[in-house]
Amino acid sequence: MSLVTSLSIIELFLLTFVSLTLYTAHFYFRYFTRKSKVPGPVPLPIFGTLLYSYKVGTFNFIRDCYEKYGPIFEIYVGDNLITHREIYLSKPELLEKIFSNSTKSNFTLRNPSHDGMDELGFGKNGMVMNSDVASWKKNRMLSVPLLMNPGFLKNQVYVTQEMFKEMEICWKSLYDDKILLEFTSLMQRFSLDLVIASTLGKPSYAVKSLYNSLDGTNKQDENSSAYKSSQDLIRQVHSFFKSILFFEQPAWLRHTLLLYYNNYYLNEMKSLNNSIENDIKIRREEIIMDIKNGINVQEKWRDIMSLFLLKYSITENQGKTSQIQDFDVTDDVIRSNLTEVFIGGADTTANSLSFTIYYLCKYPHVKKRLFDDIDVILSSNTSRDVTFEDIEKFEYGEAVIKEVNRMTPVAPVIDRSNVAEDEIGGYSFEAGTRFNAFMAQIYKNPEYFKDPEEFNPDRFMKGSENVSHKYNSYLPFGSGLRVCPGRHGAMIVMKTFLMCFLKTYDVEFFDKNQKLNVSFDVGFHCDEYKIAITRR
């Protein structure tokens, strides 16, 4: 019996050894006979080039590859035991095709179809992660006009200002003359409040819940049902952010060793979907009632959900679903587009504002110039509300935001994929190849930006000679057919926040030796730092 058992173990070992040997031989045969031999580190079976990045970190590994292999190189990423290659492009000239605006472009995808996104419900829905070109085009037709709607853009100034006022109330309840804050955490909460108010037209109390955790005596709104349900929404949205990265893991891993987390995120996603769909039904009833009562609904309802309903769902028949080119604009379609706004809005805005305030603390002469510009725009009446016209005049504020994004871009890498074979940089690539525009490297290249390590917002002022005029050298919101549809709204929000903040307050580091600590996953994230805020 023991002999049979030992033979079985030996046979199992031999089978495993032979399988791994054959897999390795096949892997390297495919690698060395690949059609386009782009330079890059030699990958390992299963792991690709992942292990090379453990010592230095993913971003440093990518940057080292650029230094060693040049403006076009490849790395390999493991996925379902089959590694796929990703092509990095680090010169504007190489980006022309992947960021083409032509509807005939082969680069209409951000990424090839992925079972993780399909399981999460986004593989064929919405815009950001949709890998079904026909579905993406139809969703784009729905969303872009709303996100570019002048009424919505003007309303972003109002919503941002109201969110800032609510945050001020929380400050005053805890602090007297000097306000000490962990700023990144605050911006994450503020951005979540902002994106939910802009998208769903309701409060989320994210900032208030943060201050309630700090104040043991003054629990604002904590006993209201709206406050309690908002806490569930906040948790679900945070889980949603985490699930995007989690579902990039191979299916076999998610469905075995990580099954608990897989099911947890799916349940949270289901709860978030149900919550938003319920909000859609309630809002539809509210709008229909307002129409019956003769209320100007176009003026009253300016959040994205209401704009969707007013344009595509609420017709003369009150609630009948409309169609656009044989595409049913159902509640499910509206919900998937609303959910994706969370992806493009909350996290990127929080990090951009956190980076911006850091640089203003580090460079007080830039902060002083912002003070002066704001005083001129507001005619020294800093107690009045900010208007859309004020934001349009705030050119130096926009230049500061752009320079901050050049120094520490929230999107250091922008991805695309081709739907048909195409050629880039003299290499031919089969359909489904992943391309990454290495924007962080382009932004620090002196060929495109003079003195690239110097923080100089003036390079983005009109008429400046310090900014690159090279096409595709500065793409904070991407470019081409997949350009960020919310880019104008995002800039308005950030400029409004800066003006609301700096017209009243001065800001400096709590620790004068504060360093900028940045983490990287799919983008740059600003790690926590503490600031001191005083009235000007």
Short mmCIF file of C-alpha atoms in Angstrom, two decimals, residues 293-477:
data_model
loop_
_atom_site.label_atom_id
_atom_site.label_comp_id
_atom_site.label_asym_id
_atom_site.label_seq_id
_atom_site.Cartn_x
_atom_site.Cartn_y
_atom_site.Cartn_z
CA ASN A 293 -47.22 71.38 -10.57
CA GLY A 294 -45.77 73.68 -13.22
CA ILE A 295 -42.29 73.86 -11.66
CA ASN A 296 -39.35 74.62 -13.98
CA VAL A 297 -37.59 71.26 -13.68
CA GLN A 298 -34.69 72.35 -15.92
CA GLU A 299 -33.78 74.98 -13.32
CA LYS A 300 -34.47 72.85 -10.25
CA TRP A 301 -32.74 69.61 -11.22
CA ARG A 302 -29.18 69.94 -12.56
CA ASP A 303 -27.46 66.81 -11.26
CA ILE A 304 -26.44 64.18 -13.82
CA MET A 305 -29.11 61.66 -12.81
CA SER A 306 -31.87 64.24 -13.30
CA LEU A 307 -30.38 65.37 -16.61
CA PHE A 308 -30.42 61.75 -17.81
CA LEU A 309 -34.07 61.37 -16.83
CA LEU A 310 -35.14 64.70 -18.31
CA LYS A 311 -33.40 64.06 -21.63
CA TYR A 312 -33.92 60.34 -22.20
CA SER A 313 -36.52 58.87 -19.87
CA ILE A 314 -39.25 61.34 -18.91
CA THR A 315 -41.24 62.05 -22.06
CA GLU A 316 -44.67 63.49 -22.69
CA ASN A 317 -45.99 60.09 -21.63
CA GLN A 318 -44.27 60.59 -18.23
CA GLY A 319 -41.93 57.72 -17.63
CA LYS A 320 -41.96 55.92 -20.95
CA THR A 321 -38.46 54.71 -21.79
CA SER A 322 -37.00 56.37 -24.87
CA GLN A 323 -34.67 54.97 -27.49
CA ILE A 324 -31.59 56.28 -29.26
CA GLN A 325 -30.72 54.42 -32.45
CA ASP A 326 -32.37 51.19 -31.23
CA PHE A 327 -30.66 51.57 -27.84
CA ASP A 328 -33.06 51.38 -24.89
CA VAL A 329 -32.23 54.03 -22.28
CA THR A 330 -33.36 51.90 -19.36
CA ASP A 331 -32.77 52.53 -15.67
CA ASP A 332 -29.99 49.95 -15.85
CA VAL A 333 -28.24 51.95 -18.60
CA ILE A 334 -28.62 55.19 -16.63
CA ARG A 335 -27.36 53.50 -13.46
CA SER A 336 -24.23 52.07 -15.09
CA ASN A 337 -23.30 55.49 -16.49
CA LEU A 338 -23.89 57.19 -13.13
CA THR A 339 -21.78 54.61 -11.31
CA GLU A 340 -18.86 55.22 -13.66
CA VAL A 341 -18.89 58.92 -12.81
CA PHE A 342 -17.73 57.86 -9.34
CA ILE A 343 -14.63 56.31 -10.95
CA GLY A 344 -13.71 59.38 -12.95
CA GLY A 345 -14.69 61.89 -10.28
CA ALA A 346 -14.00 61.17 -6.64
CA ASP A 347 -10.53 59.63 -6.50
CA THR A 348 -8.87 61.77 -9.17
CA THR A 349 -10.29 65.02 -7.77
CA ALA A 350 -9.19 64.14 -4.23
CA ASN A 351 -5.63 63.43 -5.31
CA SER A 352 -5.39 66.45 -7.61
CA LEU A 353 -6.52 68.82 -4.84
CA SER A 354 -4.23 67.14 -2.30
CA PHE A 355 -1.23 67.53 -4.60
CA THR A 356 -2.20 71.15 -5.37
CA ILE A 357 -2.36 72.27 -1.75
CA TYR A 358 0.95 70.50 -1.09
CA TYR A 359 2.69 72.50 -3.82
CA LEU A 360 1.13 75.76 -2.61
CA CYS A 361 2.52 75.10 0.86
CA LYS A 362 5.91 74.29 -0.62
CA TYR A 363 6.01 77.32 -2.94
CA PRO A 364 4.57 80.31 -1.02
CA HIS A 365 5.33 82.74 -3.87
CA VAL A 366 2.88 80.82 -6.05
CA LYS A 367 0.32 80.88 -3.25
CA LYS A 368 0.83 84.66 -2.84
CA ARG A 369 0.16 85.20 -6.53
CA LEU A 370 -3.05 83.20 -6.26
CA PHE A 371 -4.11 85.39 -3.32
CA ASP A 372 -3.49 88.49 -5.42
CA ASP A 373 -5.34 87.13 -8.46
CA ILE A 374 -8.34 86.11 -6.38
CA ASP A 375 -8.51 89.53 -4.73
CA VAL A 376 -8.49 91.20 -8.15
CA ILE A 377 -11.16 88.89 -9.57
CA LEU A 378 -13.41 89.37 -6.53
CA SER A 379 -12.60 93.12 -6.29
CA SER A 380 -11.30 92.45 -2.75
CA ASN A 381 -14.82 91.45 -1.67
CA THR A 382 -13.80 87.98 -0.56
CA SER A 383 -16.95 87.49 1.51
CA ARG A 384 -19.20 87.18 -1.55
CA ASP A 385 -20.00 83.96 -3.34
CA VAL A 386 -17.90 82.80 -6.26
CA THR A 387 -19.61 82.85 -9.66
CA PHE A 388 -19.07 80.94 -12.88
CA GLU A 389 -17.75 84.15 -14.44
CA ASP A 390 -15.16 84.42 -11.65
CA ILE A 391 -13.96 80.90 -12.38
CA GLU A 392 -13.59 81.69 -16.08
CA LYS A 393 -11.27 84.59 -15.18
CA PHE A 394 -9.15 82.45 -12.82
CA GLU A 395 -6.44 81.71 -15.40
CA TYR A 396 -3.52 81.46 -13.01
CA GLY A 397 -5.47 79.01 -10.86
CA GLU A 398 -5.90 76.79 -13.91
CA ALA A 399 -2.20 77.13 -14.73
CA VAL A 400 -1.30 76.01 -11.19
CA ILE A 401 -3.56 72.96 -11.45
CA LYS A 402 -2.05 72.03 -14.82
CA GLU A 403 1.51 72.38 -13.52
CA VAL A 404 0.68 70.28 -10.46
CA ASN A 405 -0.65 67.58 -12.76
CA ARG A 406 2.52 67.75 -14.84
CA MET A 407 4.69 67.29 -11.75
CA THR A 408 2.59 64.51 -10.19
CA PRO A 409 -0.05 63.35 -12.69
CA VAL A 410 -3.01 61.44 -11.31
CA ALA A 411 -2.91 59.54 -14.62
CA PRO A 412 0.83 58.91 -15.21
CA VAL A 413 -0.04 56.11 -17.64
CA ILE A 414 -2.96 56.18 -20.10
CA ASP A 415 -4.03 52.87 -21.61
CA ARG A 416 -5.48 51.93 -24.98
CA SER A 417 -5.97 48.74 -27.01
CA ASN A 418 -6.41 48.05 -30.72
CA VAL A 419 -9.34 46.22 -32.32
CA ALA A 420 -7.35 45.35 -35.47
CA GLU A 421 -3.69 44.82 -36.39
CA ASP A 422 -1.79 48.10 -36.65
CA GLU A 423 1.74 49.51 -36.74
CA ILE A 424 3.40 51.86 -34.26
CA GLY A 425 7.04 52.90 -34.14
CA GLY A 426 7.96 50.52 -36.95
CA TYR A 427 6.50 47.49 -35.15
CA SER A 428 3.37 45.58 -36.16
CA PHE A 429 0.96 44.63 -33.37
CA GLU A 430 -1.88 42.13 -33.48
CA ALA A 431 -5.41 43.04 -32.36
CA GLY A 432 -5.91 43.11 -28.59
CA THR A 433 -2.42 44.43 -27.78
CA ARG A 434 -2.31 46.74 -24.77
CA PHE A 435 -0.59 50.10 -25.13
CA ASN A 436 0.35 52.47 -22.31
CA ALA A 437 1.19 56.12 -22.97
CA PHE A 438 3.89 56.86 -20.38
CA MET A 439 2.83 60.47 -19.79
CA ALA A 440 4.77 60.91 -16.53
CA GLN A 441 8.01 60.39 -18.46
CA ILE A 442 6.99 62.77 -21.25
CA TYR A 443 6.15 65.46 -18.68
CA LYS A 444 9.69 65.30 -17.28
CA ASN A 445 11.44 65.32 -20.66
CA PRO A 446 13.34 68.62 -21.28
CA GLU A 447 12.70 68.17 -24.99
CA TYR A 448 9.06 69.03 -24.33
CA PHE A 449 9.17 71.06 -21.09
CA LYS A 450 11.96 73.50 -20.26
CA ASP A 451 13.48 72.86 -16.80
CA PRO A 452 11.03 70.00 -16.19
CA GLU A 453 11.95 69.53 -12.51
CA GLU A 454 11.08 73.15 -11.73
CA PHE A 455 7.58 73.93 -10.46
CA ASN A 456 6.57 76.79 -12.74
CA PRO A 457 2.84 77.39 -13.36
CA ASP A 458 3.71 80.26 -15.71
CA ARG A 459 4.60 77.69 -18.37
CA PHE A 460 0.83 77.17 -18.81
CA MET A 461 -0.07 80.85 -19.07
CA LYS A 462 -0.99 82.18 -22.49
CA GLY A 463 2.04 83.18 -24.55
CA SER A 464 4.52 81.26 -22.39
CA GLU A 465 7.57 79.82 -24.13
CA ASN A 466 8.18 77.28 -21.36
CA VAL A 467 5.34 74.95 -22.28
CA SER A 468 5.60 72.33 -24.97
CA HIS A 469 3.60 72.94 -28.10
CA LYS A 470 4.32 69.39 -29.24
CA TYR A 471 1.08 67.60 -30.05
CA ASN A 472 0.23 64.92 -27.44
CA SER A 473 2.93 66.12 -25.01
CA TYR A 474 0.43 67.16 -22.31
CA LEU A 475 -2.72 65.08 -21.84
CA PRO A 476 -4.05 65.40 -18.28
CA PHE A 477 -7.43 63.96 -19.28
#
